[in-house]
XYZ file of C-alpha atoms in Angstrom:
410
model
C 7.547 -4.688 -45.839
C 9.502 -7.680 -44.520
C 9.992 -10.496 -47.030
C 8.081 -13.527 -45.663
C 10.879 -15.782 -47.033
C 13.463 -13.951 -44.983
C 14.299 -16.191 -41.995
C 16.730 -13.642 -40.538
C 20.072 -14.535 -39.025
C 20.824 -17.429 -36.648
C 19.943 -16.348 -33.130
C 23.132 -14.985 -31.485
C 22.396 -12.505 -28.709
C 25.281 -10.429 -27.314
C 26.972 -11.468 -24.089
C 25.907 -9.102 -21.292
C 26.570 -8.862 -17.607
C 23.129 -8.129 -16.334
C 23.628 -6.058 -13.176
C 20.293 -4.294 -13.144
C 17.198 -4.995 -11.004
C 16.417 -8.097 -13.050
C 16.407 -10.229 -15.061
C 19.913 -11.395 -14.444
C 22.269 -13.960 -16.013
C 21.086 -17.530 -15.272
C 23.276 -20.076 -13.583
C 25.064 -22.355 -16.133
C 23.309 -25.383 -14.750
C 19.927 -23.761 -15.335
C 20.833 -23.308 -19.016
C 21.776 -26.936 -19.136
C 18.480 -27.971 -17.602
C 16.580 -25.854 -20.159
C 18.149 -27.817 -23.023
C 16.949 -31.276 -21.852
C 14.494 -33.337 -23.928
C 10.789 -32.655 -23.879
C 8.441 -35.316 -22.515
C 4.673 -35.608 -22.260
C 2.876 -33.905 -19.409
C 1.495 -37.224 -18.068
C 4.608 -39.243 -18.585
C 5.389 -40.694 -15.158
C 8.852 -39.222 -15.313
C 7.267 -35.788 -15.866
C 4.769 -36.110 -13.035
C 7.658 -37.316 -10.905
C 9.585 -34.125 -11.707
C 6.406 -32.082 -10.828
C 6.341 -33.834 -7.429
C 10.036 -33.022 -6.942
C 9.433 -29.383 -7.793
C 6.779 -29.179 -5.133
C 9.067 -30.660 -2.568
C 12.000 -28.488 -3.503
C 9.998 -25.242 -3.335
C 8.701 -26.136 0.109
C 12.348 -25.920 1.045
C 12.846 -22.612 -0.771
C 9.712 -21.141 0.804
C 10.445 -22.574 4.304
C 6.948 -24.079 4.394
C 5.122 -27.380 4.889
C 2.299 -26.180 2.587
C 0.972 -29.031 0.459
C -0.194 -26.558 -2.109
C 3.249 -25.484 -3.399
C 3.563 -25.479 -7.236
C 4.344 -23.423 -10.320
C 2.134 -21.069 -12.335
C 3.166 -21.161 -15.971
C 3.988 -17.536 -16.755
C 6.253 -14.720 -15.608
C 6.236 -13.577 -11.985
C 3.205 -11.346 -12.666
C 1.165 -14.440 -13.535
C 1.716 -15.725 -9.996
C 0.590 -12.393 -8.580
C -2.548 -12.368 -10.732
C -3.355 -15.999 -10.035
C -3.374 -15.427 -6.241
C -5.362 -12.178 -6.366
C -7.974 -13.346 -8.922
C -8.416 -16.651 -7.083
C -8.637 -15.277 -3.512
C -10.569 -12.010 -4.109
C -14.143 -11.926 -5.290
C -15.701 -8.678 -6.589
C -16.525 -6.508 -3.563
C -13.936 -8.110 -1.269
C -11.779 -5.773 0.754
C -7.998 -5.846 0.335
C -5.410 -3.731 2.201
C -2.220 -2.889 0.371
C 0.794 -1.153 1.850
C 2.431 0.631 -1.141
C 6.173 1.160 -0.735
C 6.953 1.431 -4.459
C 5.878 0.718 -8.049
C 4.984 -2.894 -7.412
C 2.641 -2.063 -4.571
C 0.778 -0.039 -7.171
C 0.751 -3.156 -9.392
C -1.013 -5.135 -6.630
C -3.634 -2.339 -6.525
C -3.990 -2.439 -10.326
C -4.682 -6.192 -10.371
C -6.996 -6.046 -7.279
C -9.008 -3.210 -8.896
C -9.365 -5.254 -12.093
C -10.775 -8.157 -9.978
C -13.401 -5.754 -8.621
C -12.086 -5.706 -5.047
C -12.353 -2.747 -2.745
C -8.769 -1.474 -2.314
C -7.410 0.539 0.563
C -3.796 1.563 0.481
C -1.233 2.605 3.061
C 0.917 5.019 1.058
C 4.509 5.024 2.148
C 7.137 7.501 1.020
C 9.433 5.798 -1.537
C 12.575 4.788 0.173
C 10.805 3.758 3.417
C 8.720 0.723 4.563
C 5.411 0.144 6.268
C 5.262 -0.335 10.024
C 3.161 -3.063 11.690
C 1.119 -0.537 13.731
C 0.097 1.155 10.474
C -1.230 -2.187 9.173
C -3.064 -3.002 12.406
C -4.773 0.378 12.530
C -5.905 -0.033 8.911
C -7.103 -3.592 9.554
C -9.209 -2.371 12.485
C -10.844 0.387 10.553
C -11.189 -1.267 7.155
C -11.642 -4.945 8.104
C -10.111 -6.490 4.885
C -10.320 -10.085 3.731
C -6.660 -9.897 2.602
C -3.508 -7.966 3.291
C -1.254 -7.931 0.161
C 2.338 -6.819 0.325
C 5.515 -6.719 -1.748
C 8.594 -7.896 0.175
C 11.395 -6.541 -1.977
C 10.221 -3.672 -4.178
C 13.044 -3.157 -6.736
C 11.677 0.242 -7.728
C 12.852 1.626 -4.384
C 15.293 -1.162 -3.382
C 13.528 -1.451 -0.031
C 12.854 -4.778 1.788
C 9.554 -4.720 3.639
C 9.737 -6.546 7.020
C 6.982 -9.199 7.082
C 7.072 -11.170 10.368
C 5.354 -8.622 12.622
C 2.709 -7.887 9.998
C 2.095 -11.636 9.820
C 1.466 -11.668 13.536
C -1.032 -8.812 13.156
C -2.895 -10.585 10.325
C -3.095 -13.796 12.289
C -4.378 -11.947 15.329
C -7.200 -10.398 13.368
C -7.989 -13.405 11.129
C -6.946 -11.784 7.910
C -5.327 -13.660 5.004
C -1.776 -12.434 4.265
C -0.239 -12.484 0.710
C 3.266 -11.505 -0.363
C 4.847 -10.982 -3.741
C 8.473 -12.063 -3.101
C 9.610 -12.044 -6.713
C 12.587 -9.766 -6.209
C 13.507 -10.829 -2.718
C 13.236 -14.605 -2.556
C 16.620 -16.462 -2.231
C 18.447 -13.229 -1.607
C 16.755 -12.158 1.547
C 15.229 -14.142 4.465
C 11.728 -15.476 3.733
C 10.036 -17.887 6.201
C 6.501 -18.532 5.048
C 5.234 -20.647 7.907
C 6.979 -18.866 10.702
C 5.792 -15.450 9.439
C 2.178 -16.618 8.973
C 2.055 -15.933 5.243
C -0.987 -17.522 3.609
C 0.075 -17.000 -0.007
C 3.411 -16.160 -1.573
C 4.320 -15.877 -5.258
C 7.734 -15.431 -6.822
C 9.710 -15.593 -10.007
C 12.971 -17.187 -11.212
C 14.699 -14.208 -12.771
C 16.142 -12.521 -9.761
C 18.044 -14.242 -6.914
C 16.890 -17.729 -7.942
C 19.118 -17.323 -10.999
C 16.773 -18.511 -13.752
C 14.972 -17.118 -16.737
C 11.654 -15.279 -16.461
C 8.710 -17.528 -17.287
C 7.739 -19.526 -14.223
C 6.097 -18.369 -11.029
C 6.582 -20.548 -7.914
C 3.721 -20.107 -5.424
C 2.690 -21.536 -2.072
C -0.661 -21.490 -0.349
C -1.570 -22.233 3.255
C -4.333 -24.735 3.971
C -6.592 -21.872 5.002
C -5.914 -20.003 1.735
C -6.449 -23.139 -0.314
C -9.767 -23.719 1.389
C -10.932 -20.127 0.547
C -9.973 -20.663 -3.100
C -11.574 -24.086 -3.333
C -14.871 -22.596 -2.161
C -14.962 -21.058 -5.658
C -13.953 -24.281 -7.484
C -15.444 -24.832 -10.887
C -14.816 -28.012 -12.940
C -14.836 -27.524 -16.738
C -17.621 -29.377 -18.528
C -15.209 -31.172 -20.852
C -13.386 -32.906 -18.024
C -16.043 -33.141 -15.311
C -16.753 -36.609 -13.792
C -19.585 -37.652 -11.570
C -17.549 -37.328 -8.359
C -16.587 -33.716 -9.029
C -18.341 -31.046 -6.915
C -18.226 -27.336 -7.601
C -17.688 -24.839 -4.740
C -20.474 -22.562 -3.505
C -18.636 -19.335 -4.125
C -18.491 -17.125 -7.200
C -16.553 -18.716 -10.031
C -12.954 -17.491 -10.358
C -13.014 -14.936 -13.213
C -9.924 -16.235 -14.985
C -9.649 -19.712 -16.459
C -5.909 -19.785 -16.899
C -5.143 -18.274 -13.490
C -7.788 -20.343 -11.617
C -5.707 -21.750 -8.722
C -8.492 -24.149 -7.780
C -7.993 -25.891 -11.146
C -4.240 -25.482 -11.030
C -4.215 -27.224 -7.573
C -6.163 -30.161 -9.142
C -3.679 -30.310 -12.037
C -0.746 -30.548 -9.657
C -2.651 -32.881 -7.272
C -3.017 -36.694 -7.378
C -5.885 -36.607 -9.858
C -3.792 -34.615 -12.420
C -7.019 -33.057 -13.666
C -6.181 -31.469 -17.052
C -5.929 -27.715 -17.013
C -3.064 -26.672 -19.366
C 0.043 -28.235 -20.878
C 2.840 -27.727 -18.349
C 5.724 -25.651 -19.661
C 8.209 -28.498 -19.518
C 11.443 -26.613 -20.132
C 10.525 -23.978 -17.555
C 9.768 -26.668 -15.049
C 13.220 -28.031 -15.649
C 14.658 -24.541 -15.075
C 12.593 -23.977 -11.896
C 13.681 -27.420 -10.578
C 17.336 -26.636 -11.125
C 17.056 -23.135 -9.508
C 15.600 -24.692 -6.403
C 18.256 -27.475 -6.353
C 21.049 -24.892 -6.622
C 19.610 -22.823 -3.783
C 19.172 -25.812 -1.458
C 22.498 -27.406 -2.299
C 24.388 -24.258 -1.433
C 22.215 -23.753 1.597
C 19.648 -20.976 2.189
C 21.746 -19.188 4.838
C 24.835 -19.358 2.680
C 23.035 -18.001 -0.441
C 21.508 -15.169 1.461
C 24.895 -14.275 3.069
C 26.450 -14.276 -0.382
C 23.832 -11.841 -1.641
C 24.277 -9.608 1.443
C 28.073 -9.594 0.978
C 27.828 -8.679 -2.686
C 25.211 -5.969 -2.008
C 27.168 -4.483 0.891
C 30.399 -4.554 -1.143
C 28.732 -2.766 -4.064
C 27.205 -0.170 -1.729
C 30.578 0.418 -0.037
C 32.240 0.903 -3.439
C 29.571 3.420 -4.549
C 29.922 5.448 -1.303
C 33.733 5.380 -1.664
C 33.267 6.772 -5.194
C 31.423 9.696 -3.609
C 27.988 8.662 -4.686
C 24.885 8.846 -2.449
C 22.753 5.798 -1.776
C 19.000 6.032 -1.989
C 16.515 5.128 0.701
C 16.540 4.058 4.339
C 19.577 1.766 4.478
C 18.220 -0.027 7.495
C 15.629 -1.697 5.197
C 17.545 -2.044 1.950
C 17.362 -5.237 -0.010
C 20.521 -7.426 0.039
C 20.422 -7.762 -3.732
C 19.654 -4.352 -5.288
C 21.340 -1.036 -4.469
C 19.728 2.366 -5.242
C 22.147 5.197 -5.875
C 21.489 8.784 -6.861
C 22.729 9.834 -10.279
C 25.345 12.619 -9.768
C 24.289 16.218 -10.452
C 24.626 17.338 -14.061
C 25.082 13.765 -15.314
C 22.814 12.188 -17.938
C 22.019 8.883 -16.273
C 20.659 7.238 -19.432
C 23.843 8.167 -21.347
C 26.010 6.587 -18.655
C 23.889 3.423 -18.712
C 24.142 3.404 -22.551
C 27.963 3.559 -22.392
C 28.182 0.842 -19.730
C 26.212 -1.350 -22.073
C 27.904 -0.513 -25.340
C 31.524 -0.351 -24.057
C 31.607 -2.857 -21.221
C 28.533 -5.052 -21.899
C 27.168 -4.208 -18.419
C 23.490 -3.416 -17.838
C 22.221 -1.412 -14.864
C 18.741 0.077 -14.426
C 17.117 3.426 -13.661
C 13.763 3.409 -11.804
C 10.078 4.276 -12.280
C 7.722 7.176 -11.579
C 9.119 9.783 -9.211
C 12.519 8.115 -9.240
C 12.899 7.772 -12.991
C 16.126 9.519 -14.024
C 17.030 10.248 -10.454
C 18.577 7.018 -9.296
C 20.319 3.989 -10.842
C 19.458 0.528 -9.525
C 22.299 -1.965 -9.520
C 21.570 -5.577 -8.803
C 23.804 -8.375 -7.446
C 21.595 -11.403 -7.774
C 21.825 -15.114 -8.235
C 24.789 -16.058 -10.453
C 25.932 -12.378 -10.489
C 26.190 -12.136 -6.686
C 29.905 -12.745 -7.117
C 33.046 -10.743 -6.391
C 34.154 -10.442 -10.054
C 30.735 -9.034 -11.027
C 30.758 -6.427 -8.290
C 34.292 -5.281 -8.902
C 33.925 -5.175 -12.707
C 30.771 -3.155 -12.453
C 32.326 -0.659 -10.048
C 35.413 -0.236 -12.202
C 33.385 0.263 -15.403
C 30.984 2.745 -13.722
C 33.857 4.714 -12.422
C 35.505 4.867 -15.819
C 32.351 6.096 -17.519
C 31.695 8.688 -14.799
C 35.238 9.995 -15.126
C 34.685 10.354 -18.897
C 31.491 12.324 -18.139
C 33.438 14.580 -15.661
C 31.349 13.568 -12.661
C 32.395 14.721 -9.202
C 33.653 11.386 -7.869
C 36.647 10.079 -5.960
C 38.643 8.006 -8.506
C 40.477 4.862 -7.495
C 38.556 4.203 -4.269
C 35.490 2.094 -5.243
C 37.131 -1.230 -6.086
C 39.448 -1.072 -3.102
C 36.488 -0.447 -0.795
C 34.567 -3.321 -2.227
C 37.508 -5.715 -2.011
C 37.548 -5.295 1.765
C 34.252 -7.211 1.849
C 35.911 -10.161 0.152
C 39.036 -10.225 2.273
């Protein structure tokens, strides 16, 4: 049994280059922001920062939505907040499943008590707009819920045409953009997205623990029809909605909108340090420029993919729809993929990932995201992977990968 007087050693985690599907190494400026002094949640400086975060993330999401804010929790908290706040028990939701995280949307929607219909797509492909439209006509859902970038398959689901379909049929449209935002194009208003949730720990270059979200006016109205004001903070002017009360208190977006709104109606204590981090992630993205950041991610992803192909490895999935920021690659025949990953970590301090479900142990997923979407990270990862594969006697072309990748940085 552990001695309760043992305080353990001073925290000193090893230095790693996180080149998996996320999380990744945060930008140095984000670390600096995390270390700033705590202040009270109703300090005018703090509420000023909250207003700034809302403005900054309107830029990140390419939206004019007033209801743009943070949910305090990991990216999954944003997903759950949207689904539990929009869907009432018995509501119909249509979910194209292109990978593991489409199944996650189904899991959460089922827990809410919604009627779930899926469009099941072969892993490595994406869903077509005509498939969505046909399912909308037959099923007549309240909500279509999608994942943009599903890191389990490294595919990037096109959204714009599905948005047109949803608008045409009067269906709310939600997207989990955790793995894709800031590394791939995402235009909330132009693509008719009613709700989008994200996370910091991928291309935005921050730590996990805060979920930026944005809601259209239509979506906010649907949620506010279920508004419930807690007895301990209710005032005479507060009016509850007519719909069924949202079944989660913490993830109740009607209350969270009031907390972020002018009344600052108490809901929870804002995660101050994470707000600082989220603010800095957005500032970095907008300072560099959205088009520049996305081009940097594409360059890094394409360079990595070219190096892997030059090494004689086979890429996974339909490359027409691959994410800019994560590459899927088949593990060579007769090679222990986990052993290779272990040596990359122990000898080079580089982390890459495998995948889930039917792809577990069959592919590696290598990410180039945020601060790590840089030439030196790409080249170092390729050189290290080649060295380990040579040691394991894999059938590769030595000496080609780094040279092929360098061409993308010429």
